[in-house]
mmCIF file of C-alpha atoms and ligand atoms in Angstrom:
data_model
loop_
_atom_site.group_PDB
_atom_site.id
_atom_site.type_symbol
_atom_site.label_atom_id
_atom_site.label_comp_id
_atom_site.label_asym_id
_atom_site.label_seq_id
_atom_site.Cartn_x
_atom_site.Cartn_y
_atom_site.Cartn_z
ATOM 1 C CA UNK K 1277 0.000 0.000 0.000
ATOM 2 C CA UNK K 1278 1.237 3.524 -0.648
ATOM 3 C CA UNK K 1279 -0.203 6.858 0.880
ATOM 4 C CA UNK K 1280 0.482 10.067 -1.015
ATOM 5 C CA UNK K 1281 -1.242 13.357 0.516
ATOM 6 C CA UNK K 1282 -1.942 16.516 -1.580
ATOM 7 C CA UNK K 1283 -2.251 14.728 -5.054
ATOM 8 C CA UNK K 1284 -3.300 16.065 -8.311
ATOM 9 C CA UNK K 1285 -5.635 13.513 -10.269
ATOM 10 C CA UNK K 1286 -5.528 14.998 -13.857
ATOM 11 C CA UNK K 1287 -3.727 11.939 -14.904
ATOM 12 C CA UNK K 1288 -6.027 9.151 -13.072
ATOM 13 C CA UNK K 1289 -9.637 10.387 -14.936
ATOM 14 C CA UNK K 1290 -9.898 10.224 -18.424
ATOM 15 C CA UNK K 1291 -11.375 13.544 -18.857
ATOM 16 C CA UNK K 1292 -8.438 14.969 -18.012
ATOM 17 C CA UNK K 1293 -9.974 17.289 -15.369
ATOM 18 C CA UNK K 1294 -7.474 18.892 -12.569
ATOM 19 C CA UNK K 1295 -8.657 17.750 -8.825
ATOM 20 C CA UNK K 1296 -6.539 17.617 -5.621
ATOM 21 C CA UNK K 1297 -7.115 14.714 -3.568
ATOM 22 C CA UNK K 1298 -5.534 15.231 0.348
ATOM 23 C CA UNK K 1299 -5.477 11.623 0.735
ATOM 24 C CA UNK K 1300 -4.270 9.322 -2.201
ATOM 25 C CA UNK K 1301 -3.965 5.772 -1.232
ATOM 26 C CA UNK K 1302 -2.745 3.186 -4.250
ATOM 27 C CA UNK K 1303 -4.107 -0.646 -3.510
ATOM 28 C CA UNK K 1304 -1.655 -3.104 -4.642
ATOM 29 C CA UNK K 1305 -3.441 -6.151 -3.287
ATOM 30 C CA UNK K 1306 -6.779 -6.768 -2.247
ATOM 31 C CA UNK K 1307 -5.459 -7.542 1.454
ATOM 32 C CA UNK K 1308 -4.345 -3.563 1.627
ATOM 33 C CA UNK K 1309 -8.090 -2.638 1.522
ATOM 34 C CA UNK K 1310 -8.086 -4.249 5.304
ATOM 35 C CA UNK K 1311 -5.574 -1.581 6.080
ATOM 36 C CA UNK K 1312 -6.943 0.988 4.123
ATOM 37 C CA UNK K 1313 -8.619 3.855 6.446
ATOM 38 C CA UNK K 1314 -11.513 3.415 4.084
ATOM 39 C CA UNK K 1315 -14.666 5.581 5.257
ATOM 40 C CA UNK K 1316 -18.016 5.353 3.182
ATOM 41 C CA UNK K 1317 -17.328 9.157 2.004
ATOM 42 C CA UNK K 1318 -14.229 7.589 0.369
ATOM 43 C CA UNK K 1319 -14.112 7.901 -3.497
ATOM 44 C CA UNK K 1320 -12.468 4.379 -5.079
ATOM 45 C CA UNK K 1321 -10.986 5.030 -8.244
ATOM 46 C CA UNK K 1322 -10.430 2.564 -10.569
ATOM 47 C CA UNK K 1323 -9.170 3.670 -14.184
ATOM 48 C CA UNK K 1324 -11.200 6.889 -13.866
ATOM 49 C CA UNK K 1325 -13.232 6.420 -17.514
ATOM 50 C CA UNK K 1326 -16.444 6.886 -16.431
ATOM 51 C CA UNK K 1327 -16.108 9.257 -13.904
ATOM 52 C CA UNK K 1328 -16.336 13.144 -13.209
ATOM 53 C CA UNK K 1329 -14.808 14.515 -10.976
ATOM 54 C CA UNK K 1330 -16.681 17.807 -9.517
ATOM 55 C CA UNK K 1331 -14.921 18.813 -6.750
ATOM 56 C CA UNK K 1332 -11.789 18.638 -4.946
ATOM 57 C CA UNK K 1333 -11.610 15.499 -2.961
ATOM 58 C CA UNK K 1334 -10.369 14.331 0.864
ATOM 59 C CA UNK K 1335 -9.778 10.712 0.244
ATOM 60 C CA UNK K 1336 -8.932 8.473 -2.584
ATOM 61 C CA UNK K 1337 -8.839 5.065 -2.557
ATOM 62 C CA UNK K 1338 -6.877 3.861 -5.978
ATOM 63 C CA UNK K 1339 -7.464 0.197 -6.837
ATOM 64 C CA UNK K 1340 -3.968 -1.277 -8.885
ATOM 65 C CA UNK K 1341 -4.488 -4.722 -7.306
ATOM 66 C CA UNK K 1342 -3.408 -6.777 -10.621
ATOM 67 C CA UNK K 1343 -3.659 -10.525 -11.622
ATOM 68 C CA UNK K 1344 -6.135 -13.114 -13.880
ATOM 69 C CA UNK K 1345 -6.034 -16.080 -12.573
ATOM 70 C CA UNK K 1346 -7.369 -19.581 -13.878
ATOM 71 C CA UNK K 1347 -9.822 -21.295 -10.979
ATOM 72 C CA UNK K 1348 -10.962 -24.154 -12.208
ATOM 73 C CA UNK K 1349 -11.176 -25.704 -15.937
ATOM 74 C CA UNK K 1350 -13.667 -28.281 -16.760
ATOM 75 C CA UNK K 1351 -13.796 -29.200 -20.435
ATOM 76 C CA UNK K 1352 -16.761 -26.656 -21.366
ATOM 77 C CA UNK K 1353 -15.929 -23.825 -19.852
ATOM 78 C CA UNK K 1354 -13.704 -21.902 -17.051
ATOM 79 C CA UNK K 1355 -13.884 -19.746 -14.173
ATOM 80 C CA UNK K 1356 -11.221 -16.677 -13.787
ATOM 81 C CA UNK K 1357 -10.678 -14.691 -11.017
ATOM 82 C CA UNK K 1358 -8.890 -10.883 -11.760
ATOM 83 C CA UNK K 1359 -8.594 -8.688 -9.619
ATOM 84 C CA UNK K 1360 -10.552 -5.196 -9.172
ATOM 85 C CA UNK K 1361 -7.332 -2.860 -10.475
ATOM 86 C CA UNK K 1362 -6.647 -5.096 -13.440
ATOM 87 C CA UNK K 1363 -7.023 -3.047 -16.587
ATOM 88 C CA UNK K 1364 -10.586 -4.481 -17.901
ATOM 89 C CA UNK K 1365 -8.909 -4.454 -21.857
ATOM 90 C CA UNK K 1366 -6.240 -7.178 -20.205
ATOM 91 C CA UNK K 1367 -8.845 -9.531 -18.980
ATOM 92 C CA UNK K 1368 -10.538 -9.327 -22.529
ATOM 93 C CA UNK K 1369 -7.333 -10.019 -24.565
ATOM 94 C CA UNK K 1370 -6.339 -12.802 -21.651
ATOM 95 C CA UNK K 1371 -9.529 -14.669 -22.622
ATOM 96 C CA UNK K 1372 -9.154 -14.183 -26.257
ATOM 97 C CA UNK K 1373 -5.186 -14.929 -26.370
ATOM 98 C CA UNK K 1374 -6.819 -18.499 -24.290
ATOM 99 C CA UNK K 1375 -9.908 -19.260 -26.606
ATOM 100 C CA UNK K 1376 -12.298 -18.451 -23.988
ATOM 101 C CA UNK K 1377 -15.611 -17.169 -25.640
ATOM 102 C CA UNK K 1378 -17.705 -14.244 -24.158
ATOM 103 C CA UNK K 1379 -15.646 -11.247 -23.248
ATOM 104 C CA UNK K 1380 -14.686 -10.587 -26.794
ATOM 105 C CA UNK K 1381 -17.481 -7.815 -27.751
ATOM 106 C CA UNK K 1382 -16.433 -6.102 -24.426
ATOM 107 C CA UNK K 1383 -12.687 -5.377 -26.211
ATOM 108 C CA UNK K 1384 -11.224 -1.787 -25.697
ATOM 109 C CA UNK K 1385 -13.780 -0.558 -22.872
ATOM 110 C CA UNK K 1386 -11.582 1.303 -20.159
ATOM 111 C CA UNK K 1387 -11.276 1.334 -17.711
ATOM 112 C CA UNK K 1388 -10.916 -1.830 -14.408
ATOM 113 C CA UNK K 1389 -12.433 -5.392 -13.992
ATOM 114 C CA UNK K 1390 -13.522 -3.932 -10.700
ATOM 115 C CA UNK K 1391 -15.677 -1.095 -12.667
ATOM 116 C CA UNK K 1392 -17.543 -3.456 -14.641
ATOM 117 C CA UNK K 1393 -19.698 -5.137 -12.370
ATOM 118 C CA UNK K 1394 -20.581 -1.465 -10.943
ATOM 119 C CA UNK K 1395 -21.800 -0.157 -14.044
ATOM 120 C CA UNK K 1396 -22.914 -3.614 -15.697
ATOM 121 C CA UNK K 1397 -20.486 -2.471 -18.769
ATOM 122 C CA UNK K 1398 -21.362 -3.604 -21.899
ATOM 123 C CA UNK K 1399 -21.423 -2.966 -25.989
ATOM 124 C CA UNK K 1400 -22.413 -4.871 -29.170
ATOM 125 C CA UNK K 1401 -24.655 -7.011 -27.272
ATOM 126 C CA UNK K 1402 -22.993 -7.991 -24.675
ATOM 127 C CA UNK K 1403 -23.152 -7.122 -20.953
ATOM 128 C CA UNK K 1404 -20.682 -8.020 -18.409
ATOM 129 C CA UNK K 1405 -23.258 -9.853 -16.216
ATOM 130 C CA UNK K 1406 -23.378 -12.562 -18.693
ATOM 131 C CA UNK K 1407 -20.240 -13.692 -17.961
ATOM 132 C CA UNK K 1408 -19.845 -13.287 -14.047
ATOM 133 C CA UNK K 1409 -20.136 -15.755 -12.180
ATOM 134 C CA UNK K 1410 -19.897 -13.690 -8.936
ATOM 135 C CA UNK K 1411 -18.073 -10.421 -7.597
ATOM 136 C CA UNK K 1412 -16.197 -10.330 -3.876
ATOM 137 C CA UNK K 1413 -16.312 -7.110 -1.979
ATOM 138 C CA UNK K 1414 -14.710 -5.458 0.836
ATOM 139 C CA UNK K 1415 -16.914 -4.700 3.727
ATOM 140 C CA UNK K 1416 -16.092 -0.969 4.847
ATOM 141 C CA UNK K 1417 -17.414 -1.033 7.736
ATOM 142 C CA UNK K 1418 -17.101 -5.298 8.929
ATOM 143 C CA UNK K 1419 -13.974 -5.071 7.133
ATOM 144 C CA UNK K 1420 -14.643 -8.614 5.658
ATOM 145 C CA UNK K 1421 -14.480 -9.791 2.444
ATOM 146 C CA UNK K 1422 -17.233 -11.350 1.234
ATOM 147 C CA UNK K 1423 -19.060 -12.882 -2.436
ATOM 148 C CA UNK K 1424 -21.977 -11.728 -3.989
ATOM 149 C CA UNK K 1425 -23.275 -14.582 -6.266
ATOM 150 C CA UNK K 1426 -24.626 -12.884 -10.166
ATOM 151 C CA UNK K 1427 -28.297 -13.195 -9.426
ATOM 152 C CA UNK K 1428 -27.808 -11.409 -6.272
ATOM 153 C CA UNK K 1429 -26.399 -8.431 -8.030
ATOM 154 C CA UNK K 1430 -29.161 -6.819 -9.348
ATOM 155 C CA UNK K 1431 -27.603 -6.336 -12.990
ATOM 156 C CA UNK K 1432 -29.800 -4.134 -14.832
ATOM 157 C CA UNK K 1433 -29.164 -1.861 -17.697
ATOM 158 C CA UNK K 1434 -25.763 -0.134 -16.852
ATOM 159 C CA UNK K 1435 -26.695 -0.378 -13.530
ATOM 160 C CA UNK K 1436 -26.221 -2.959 -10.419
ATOM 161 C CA UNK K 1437 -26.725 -3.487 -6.638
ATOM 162 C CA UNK K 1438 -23.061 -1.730 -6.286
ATOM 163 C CA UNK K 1439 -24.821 1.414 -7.604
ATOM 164 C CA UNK K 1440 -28.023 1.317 -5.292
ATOM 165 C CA UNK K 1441 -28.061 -0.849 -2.124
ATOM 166 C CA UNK K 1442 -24.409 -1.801 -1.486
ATOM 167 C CA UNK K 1443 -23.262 1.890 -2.539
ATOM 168 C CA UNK K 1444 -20.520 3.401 -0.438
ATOM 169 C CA UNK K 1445 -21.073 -0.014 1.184
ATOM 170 C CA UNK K 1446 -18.149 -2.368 -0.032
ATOM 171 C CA UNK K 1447 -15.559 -2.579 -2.711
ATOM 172 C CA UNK K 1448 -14.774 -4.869 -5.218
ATOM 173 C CA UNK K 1449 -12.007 -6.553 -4.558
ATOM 174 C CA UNK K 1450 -11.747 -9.535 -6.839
ATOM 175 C CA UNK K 1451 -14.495 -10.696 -9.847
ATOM 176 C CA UNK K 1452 -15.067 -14.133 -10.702
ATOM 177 C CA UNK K 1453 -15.900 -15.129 -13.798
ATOM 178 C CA UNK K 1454 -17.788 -17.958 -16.264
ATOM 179 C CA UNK K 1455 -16.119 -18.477 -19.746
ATOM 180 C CA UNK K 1456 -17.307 -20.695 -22.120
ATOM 181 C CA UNK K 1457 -15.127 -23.049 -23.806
ATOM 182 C CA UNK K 1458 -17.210 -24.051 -26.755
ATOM 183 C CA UNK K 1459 -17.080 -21.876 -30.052
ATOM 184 C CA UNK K 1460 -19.978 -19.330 -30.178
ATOM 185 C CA UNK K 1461 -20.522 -15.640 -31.075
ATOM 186 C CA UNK K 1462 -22.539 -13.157 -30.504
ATOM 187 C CA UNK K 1463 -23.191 -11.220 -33.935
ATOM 188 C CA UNK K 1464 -26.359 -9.535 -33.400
ATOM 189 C CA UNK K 1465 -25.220 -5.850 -33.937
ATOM 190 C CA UNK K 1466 -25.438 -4.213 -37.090
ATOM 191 C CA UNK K 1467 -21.797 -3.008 -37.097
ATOM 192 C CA UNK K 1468 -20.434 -6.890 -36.538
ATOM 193 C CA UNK K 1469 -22.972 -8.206 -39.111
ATOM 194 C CA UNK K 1470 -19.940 -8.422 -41.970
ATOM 195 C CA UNK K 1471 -18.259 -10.883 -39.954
ATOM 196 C CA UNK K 1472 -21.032 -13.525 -40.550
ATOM 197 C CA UNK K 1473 -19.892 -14.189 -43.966
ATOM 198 C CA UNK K 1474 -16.512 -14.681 -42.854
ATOM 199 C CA UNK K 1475 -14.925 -18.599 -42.788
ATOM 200 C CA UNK K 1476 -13.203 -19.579 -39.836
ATOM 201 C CA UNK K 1477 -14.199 -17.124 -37.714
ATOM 202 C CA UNK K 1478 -11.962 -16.891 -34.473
ATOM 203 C CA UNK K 1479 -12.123 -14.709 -31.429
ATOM 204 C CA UNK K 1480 -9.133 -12.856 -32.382
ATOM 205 C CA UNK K 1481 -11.146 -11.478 -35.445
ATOM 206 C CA UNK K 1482 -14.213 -10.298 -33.601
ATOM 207 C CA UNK K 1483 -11.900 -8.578 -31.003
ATOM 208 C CA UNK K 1484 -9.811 -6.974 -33.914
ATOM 209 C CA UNK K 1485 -13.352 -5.804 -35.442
ATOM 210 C CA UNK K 1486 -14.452 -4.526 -32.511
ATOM 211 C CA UNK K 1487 -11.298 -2.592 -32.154
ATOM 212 C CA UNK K 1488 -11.605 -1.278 -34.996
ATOM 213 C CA UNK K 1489 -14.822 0.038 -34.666
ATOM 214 C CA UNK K 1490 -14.322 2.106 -31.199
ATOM 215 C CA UNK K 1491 -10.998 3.370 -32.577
ATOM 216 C CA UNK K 1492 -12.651 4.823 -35.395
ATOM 217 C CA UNK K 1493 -16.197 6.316 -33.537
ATOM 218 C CA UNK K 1494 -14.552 6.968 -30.382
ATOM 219 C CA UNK K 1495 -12.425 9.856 -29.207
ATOM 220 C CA UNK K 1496 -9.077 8.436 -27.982
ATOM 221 C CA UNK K 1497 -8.546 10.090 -24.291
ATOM 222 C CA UNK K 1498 -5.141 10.834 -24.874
ATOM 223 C CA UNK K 1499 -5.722 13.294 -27.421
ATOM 224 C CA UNK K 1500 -8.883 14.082 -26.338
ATOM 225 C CA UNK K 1501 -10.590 13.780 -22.206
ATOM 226 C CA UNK K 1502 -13.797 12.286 -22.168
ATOM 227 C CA UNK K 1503 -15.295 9.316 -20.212
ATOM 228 C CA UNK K 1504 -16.853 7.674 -23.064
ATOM 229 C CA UNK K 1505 -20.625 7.716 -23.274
ATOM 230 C CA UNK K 1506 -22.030 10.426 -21.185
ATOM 231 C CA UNK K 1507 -25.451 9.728 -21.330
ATOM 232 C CA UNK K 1508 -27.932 6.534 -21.380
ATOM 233 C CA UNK K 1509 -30.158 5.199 -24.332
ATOM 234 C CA UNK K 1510 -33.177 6.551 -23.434
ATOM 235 C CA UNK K 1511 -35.762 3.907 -22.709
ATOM 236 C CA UNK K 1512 -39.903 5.196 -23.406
ATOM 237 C CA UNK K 1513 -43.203 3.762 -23.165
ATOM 238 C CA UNK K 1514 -45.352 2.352 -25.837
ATOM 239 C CA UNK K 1515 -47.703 5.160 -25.752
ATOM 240 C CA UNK K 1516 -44.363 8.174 -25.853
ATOM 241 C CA UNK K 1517 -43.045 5.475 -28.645
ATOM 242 C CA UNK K 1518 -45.890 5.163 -31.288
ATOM 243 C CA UNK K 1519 -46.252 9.345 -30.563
ATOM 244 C CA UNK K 1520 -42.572 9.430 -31.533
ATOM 245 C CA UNK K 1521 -42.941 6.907 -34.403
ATOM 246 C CA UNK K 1522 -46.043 8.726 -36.162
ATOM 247 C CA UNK K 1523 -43.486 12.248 -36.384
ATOM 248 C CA UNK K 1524 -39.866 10.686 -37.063
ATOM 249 C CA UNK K 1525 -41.317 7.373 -38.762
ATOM 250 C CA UNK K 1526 -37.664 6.717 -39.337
ATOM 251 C CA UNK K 1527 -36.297 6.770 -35.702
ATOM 252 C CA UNK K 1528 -33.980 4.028 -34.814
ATOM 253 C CA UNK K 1529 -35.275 1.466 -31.889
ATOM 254 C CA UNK K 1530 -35.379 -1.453 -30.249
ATOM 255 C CA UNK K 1531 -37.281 -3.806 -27.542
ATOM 256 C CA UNK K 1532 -35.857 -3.358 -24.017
ATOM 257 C CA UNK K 1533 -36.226 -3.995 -20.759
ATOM 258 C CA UNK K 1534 -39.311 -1.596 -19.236
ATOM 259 C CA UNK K 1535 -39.999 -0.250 -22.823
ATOM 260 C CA UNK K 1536 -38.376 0.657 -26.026
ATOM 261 C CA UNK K 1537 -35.224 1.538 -26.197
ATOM 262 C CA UNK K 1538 -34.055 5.112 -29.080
ATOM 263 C CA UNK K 1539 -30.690 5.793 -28.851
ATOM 264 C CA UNK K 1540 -29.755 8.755 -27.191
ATOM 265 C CA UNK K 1541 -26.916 9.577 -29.681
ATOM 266 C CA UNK K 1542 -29.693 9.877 -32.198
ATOM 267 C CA UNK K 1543 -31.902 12.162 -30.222
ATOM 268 C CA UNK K 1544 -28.564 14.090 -29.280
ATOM 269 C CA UNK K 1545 -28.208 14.505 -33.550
ATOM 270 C CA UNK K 1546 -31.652 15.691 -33.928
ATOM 271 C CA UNK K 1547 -31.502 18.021 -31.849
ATOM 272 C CA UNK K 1548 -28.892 19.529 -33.173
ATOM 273 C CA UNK K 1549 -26.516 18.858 -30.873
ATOM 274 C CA UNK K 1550 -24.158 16.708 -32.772
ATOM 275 C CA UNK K 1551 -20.712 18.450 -33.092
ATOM 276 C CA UNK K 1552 -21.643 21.087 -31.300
ATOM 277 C CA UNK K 1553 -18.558 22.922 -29.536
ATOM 278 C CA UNK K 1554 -18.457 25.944 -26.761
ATOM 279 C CA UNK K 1555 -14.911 27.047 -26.180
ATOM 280 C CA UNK K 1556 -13.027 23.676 -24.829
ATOM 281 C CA UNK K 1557 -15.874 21.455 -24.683
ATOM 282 C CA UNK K 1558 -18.204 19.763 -27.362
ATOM 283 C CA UNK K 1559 -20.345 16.932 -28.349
ATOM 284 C CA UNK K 1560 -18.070 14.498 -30.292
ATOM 285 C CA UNK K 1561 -19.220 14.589 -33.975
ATOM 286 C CA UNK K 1562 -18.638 10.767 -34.382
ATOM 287 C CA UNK K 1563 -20.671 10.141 -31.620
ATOM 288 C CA UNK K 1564 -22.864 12.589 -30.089
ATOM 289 C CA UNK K 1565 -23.066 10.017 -26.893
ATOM 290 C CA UNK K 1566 -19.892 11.519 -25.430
ATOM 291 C CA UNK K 1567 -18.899 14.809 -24.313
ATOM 292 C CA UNK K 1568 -14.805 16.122 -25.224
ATOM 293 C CA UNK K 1569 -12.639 18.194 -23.305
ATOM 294 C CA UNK K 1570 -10.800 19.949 -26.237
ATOM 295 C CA UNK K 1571 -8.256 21.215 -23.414
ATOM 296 C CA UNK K 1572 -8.501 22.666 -20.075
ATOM 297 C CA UNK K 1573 -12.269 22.392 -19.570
ATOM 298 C CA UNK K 1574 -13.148 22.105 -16.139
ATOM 299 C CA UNK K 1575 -16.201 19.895 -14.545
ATOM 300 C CA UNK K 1576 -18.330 22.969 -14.586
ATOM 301 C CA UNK K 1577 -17.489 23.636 -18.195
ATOM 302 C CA UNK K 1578 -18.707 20.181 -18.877
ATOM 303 C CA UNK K 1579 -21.862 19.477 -16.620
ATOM 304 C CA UNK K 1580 -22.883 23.387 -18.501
ATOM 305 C CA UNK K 1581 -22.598 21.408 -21.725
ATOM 306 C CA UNK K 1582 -24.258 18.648 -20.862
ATOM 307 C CA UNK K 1583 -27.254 20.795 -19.309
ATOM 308 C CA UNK K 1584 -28.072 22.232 -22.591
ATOM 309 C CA UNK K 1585 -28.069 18.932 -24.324
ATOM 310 C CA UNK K 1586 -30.281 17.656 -22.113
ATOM 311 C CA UNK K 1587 -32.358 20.618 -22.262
ATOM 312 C CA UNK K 1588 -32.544 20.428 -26.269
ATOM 313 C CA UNK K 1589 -33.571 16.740 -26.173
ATOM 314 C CA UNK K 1590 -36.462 17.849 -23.897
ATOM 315 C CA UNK K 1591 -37.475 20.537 -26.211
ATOM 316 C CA UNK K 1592 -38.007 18.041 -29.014
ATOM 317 C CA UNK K 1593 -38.619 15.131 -27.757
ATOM 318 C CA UNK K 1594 -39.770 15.415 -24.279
ATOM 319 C CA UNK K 1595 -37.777 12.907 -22.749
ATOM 320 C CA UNK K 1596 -35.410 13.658 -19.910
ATOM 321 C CA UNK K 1597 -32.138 11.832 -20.707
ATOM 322 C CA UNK K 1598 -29.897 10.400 -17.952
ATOM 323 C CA UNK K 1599 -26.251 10.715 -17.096
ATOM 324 C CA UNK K 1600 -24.177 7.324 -17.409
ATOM 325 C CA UNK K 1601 -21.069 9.182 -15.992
ATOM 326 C CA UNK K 1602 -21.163 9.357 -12.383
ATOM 327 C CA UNK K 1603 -20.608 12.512 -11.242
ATOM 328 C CA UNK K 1604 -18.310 12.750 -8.146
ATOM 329 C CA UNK K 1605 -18.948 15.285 -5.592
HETATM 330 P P1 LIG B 1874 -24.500 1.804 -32.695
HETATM 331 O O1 LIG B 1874 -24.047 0.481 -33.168
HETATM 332 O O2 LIG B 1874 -24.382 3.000 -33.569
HETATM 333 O O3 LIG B 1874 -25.999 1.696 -32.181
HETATM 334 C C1 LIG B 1874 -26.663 2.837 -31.631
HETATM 335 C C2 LIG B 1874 -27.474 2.382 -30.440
HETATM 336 O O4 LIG B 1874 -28.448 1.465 -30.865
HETATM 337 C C3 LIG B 1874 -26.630 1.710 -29.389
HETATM 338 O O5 LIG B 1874 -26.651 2.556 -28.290
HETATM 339 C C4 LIG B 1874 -27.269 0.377 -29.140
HETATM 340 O O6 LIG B 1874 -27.763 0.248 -27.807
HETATM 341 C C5 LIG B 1874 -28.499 0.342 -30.039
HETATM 342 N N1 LIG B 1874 -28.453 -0.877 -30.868
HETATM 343 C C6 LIG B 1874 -27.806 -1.061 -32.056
HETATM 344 N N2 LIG B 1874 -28.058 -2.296 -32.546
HETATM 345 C C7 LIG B 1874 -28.855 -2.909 -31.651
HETATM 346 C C8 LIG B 1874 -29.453 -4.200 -31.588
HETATM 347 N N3 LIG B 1874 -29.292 -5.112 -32.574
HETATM 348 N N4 LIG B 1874 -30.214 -4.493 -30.511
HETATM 349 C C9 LIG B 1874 -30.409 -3.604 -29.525
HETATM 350 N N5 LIG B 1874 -29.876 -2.365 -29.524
HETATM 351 C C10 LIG B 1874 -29.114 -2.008 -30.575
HETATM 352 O O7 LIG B 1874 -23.786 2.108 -31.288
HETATM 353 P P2 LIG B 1874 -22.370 2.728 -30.970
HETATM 354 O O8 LIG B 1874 -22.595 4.040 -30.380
HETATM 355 O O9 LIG B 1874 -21.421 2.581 -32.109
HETATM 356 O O10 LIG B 1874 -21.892 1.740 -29.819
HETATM 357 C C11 LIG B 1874 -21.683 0.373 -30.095
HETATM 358 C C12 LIG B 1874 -21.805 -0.392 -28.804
HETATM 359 O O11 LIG B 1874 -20.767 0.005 -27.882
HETATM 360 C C13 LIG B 1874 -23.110 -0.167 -28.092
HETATM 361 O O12 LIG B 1874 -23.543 -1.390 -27.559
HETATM 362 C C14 LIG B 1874 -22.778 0.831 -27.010
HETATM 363 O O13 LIG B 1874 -23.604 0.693 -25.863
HETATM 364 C C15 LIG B 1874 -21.336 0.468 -26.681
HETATM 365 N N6 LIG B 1874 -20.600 1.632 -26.199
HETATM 366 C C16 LIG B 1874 -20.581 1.899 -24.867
HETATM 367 C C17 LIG B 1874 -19.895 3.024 -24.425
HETATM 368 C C18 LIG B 1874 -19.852 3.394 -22.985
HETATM 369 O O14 LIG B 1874 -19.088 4.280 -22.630
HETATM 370 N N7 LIG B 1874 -20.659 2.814 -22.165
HETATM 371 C C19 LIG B 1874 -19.229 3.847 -25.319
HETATM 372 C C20 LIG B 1874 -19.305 3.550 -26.652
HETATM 373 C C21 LIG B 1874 -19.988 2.436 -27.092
HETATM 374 P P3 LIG B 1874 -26.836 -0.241 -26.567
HETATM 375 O O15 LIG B 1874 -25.986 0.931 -26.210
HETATM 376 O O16 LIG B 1874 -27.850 -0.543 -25.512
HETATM 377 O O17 LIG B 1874 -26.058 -1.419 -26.994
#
């Protein structure tokens, strides 16, 4: 474990937006988290992609516990255990680089393996609760460790029992999970659909495809901050749907849990938000789902920007969209 007081986090949030922490504690294996001075207040940062940081903070808890591990092996699938700092993009190519199937679609997402249960990551449909078998956590106030089996975590769309009941609660300290052995894909986007044709498909081509898809849509947060997609897809009821349907008869959607699901990036466009840009911070023009620091932006620069979009998607649509970033106060 290392302590550092009085530290700038610039570097540790991929928005790139300047915060001084007094207390900066780095987690090099799960067991430091016993000697941690963790309090519930605490913020635990993980690879910092999906957060935003609002205010200066008192106490950081920094989670670079590393490691994937094989459990067990049976011949149809396997269970893995990495721990909550390894970088999430490592666990995908571990599985790939091994022929386990499942984690593939997830390629290139920062960020940590302990993030992803939080936020139930996921992309090209896939979600990370389909392939956990269960997450242990750090009890901050027993100060045991304990495991959550996957039906007990609540996974729900970007969203998880870590978020709601067991918030400030515990950390992750470790994530188990269930990889299949057996060759199968899941093609079901659109943008993955040209791999169907292709002969001898392997798991090292969907992950390049999938690469190669981010890298070109997504802004890269070295050259530009951002914590991937800001908001949610917006989820409606049948009766706001067919209203919606009857004006913009060719609005993008699809069947979701609680309702139908339009993509926000789409509303975002039609608004006229798409590209839009205010000094040093914009809506991305590849993808109006994320918000860019162009370069010294602060959090108020940012949560300004993303006021207004949210306010033009009301004005056209009347749907309130909702923030995926978490906003840290
Ligand atoms: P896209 O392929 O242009 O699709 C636009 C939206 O339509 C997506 O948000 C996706 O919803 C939905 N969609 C597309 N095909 C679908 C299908 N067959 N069934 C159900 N829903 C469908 O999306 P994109 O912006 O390039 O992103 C590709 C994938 O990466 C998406 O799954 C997206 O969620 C994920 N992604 C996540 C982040 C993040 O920071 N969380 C950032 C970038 C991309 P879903 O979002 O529900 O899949």
């Amino acid at each position: 474990m290392i302590h550092e007081t009085n530290k700038d986090l610039t570097s540790f949030n991929t928005f790139g937006i300047k915060a001084i922490t007094e207390h900066f504690t780095v987690i090099q294996n799960k067991f430091d988290l016993y000697d941690a001075e963790i309090q519930p207040n605490s913020f635990i940062l993980g690879g910092g992609s999906n957060v935003l940081i609002t205010k200066p903070q008192y106490d950081v808890i920094y989670m670079k516990n590393r490691g994937i591990f094989i459990e067990k092996e049976k011949p149809k699938n396997v269970i893995l255990r990495a721990e909550a700092g390894e970088i999430w993009d490592n666990f995908v190519k571990f599985c790939v680089e091994h022929d386990f199937y499942g984690a593939e679609n997830l390629s290139l997402i920062p960020g940590t393996v302990g993030a992803a249960p939080i936020q139930n990551i996921g992309a090209y449909g896939a979600e990370v609760k389909d392939i956990i078998e269960a997450v242990e956590v750090f009890d901050i106030e027993t100060k045991n460790y304990y495991i959550i089996n996957n039906r007990k975590c609540d996974f729900g769309y970007r969203s998880s029992i870590f978020k709601t009941k067991l918030k400030s609660k515990v950390v992750v300290s470790c994530v188990f999970f269930n990889l299949s052995k057996v060759k199968k894909f899941n093609l079901q986007y659109g943008d993955l659909k040209n791999l169907h044709d292709k002969h001898d498909l392997t798991l090292e081509d969907v992950r390049n495809e999938v690469i190669r898809i981010r890298t070109t849509k997504l802004p890269d947060t070295k050259e530009y901050g951002n914590s991937g997609s800001f908001f949610k897809n917006a989820v409606v009821d049948k009766k706001k749907f067919n209203e919606l349907l009857n004006k913009y008869p060719e609005m993008p959607h699809f069947n979701a849990e609680g309702g139908i699901k339009i993509p926000t990036a789409w509303l975002i466009d039609k608004s006229g938000m798409k590209g839009y840009r205010e000094a040093n911070v914009g809506v991305f023009p590849n993808q109006p789902l994320v918000i860019v620091n162009y370069g010294g932006a602060t959090a108020e620069d940012i949560l300004k920007l993303s006021d207004l979009v949210e306010q033009k998607v009301f004005e056209n649509f009347g749907i309130r969209i909702e923030k995926e970033v978490n906003l840290i106060n």
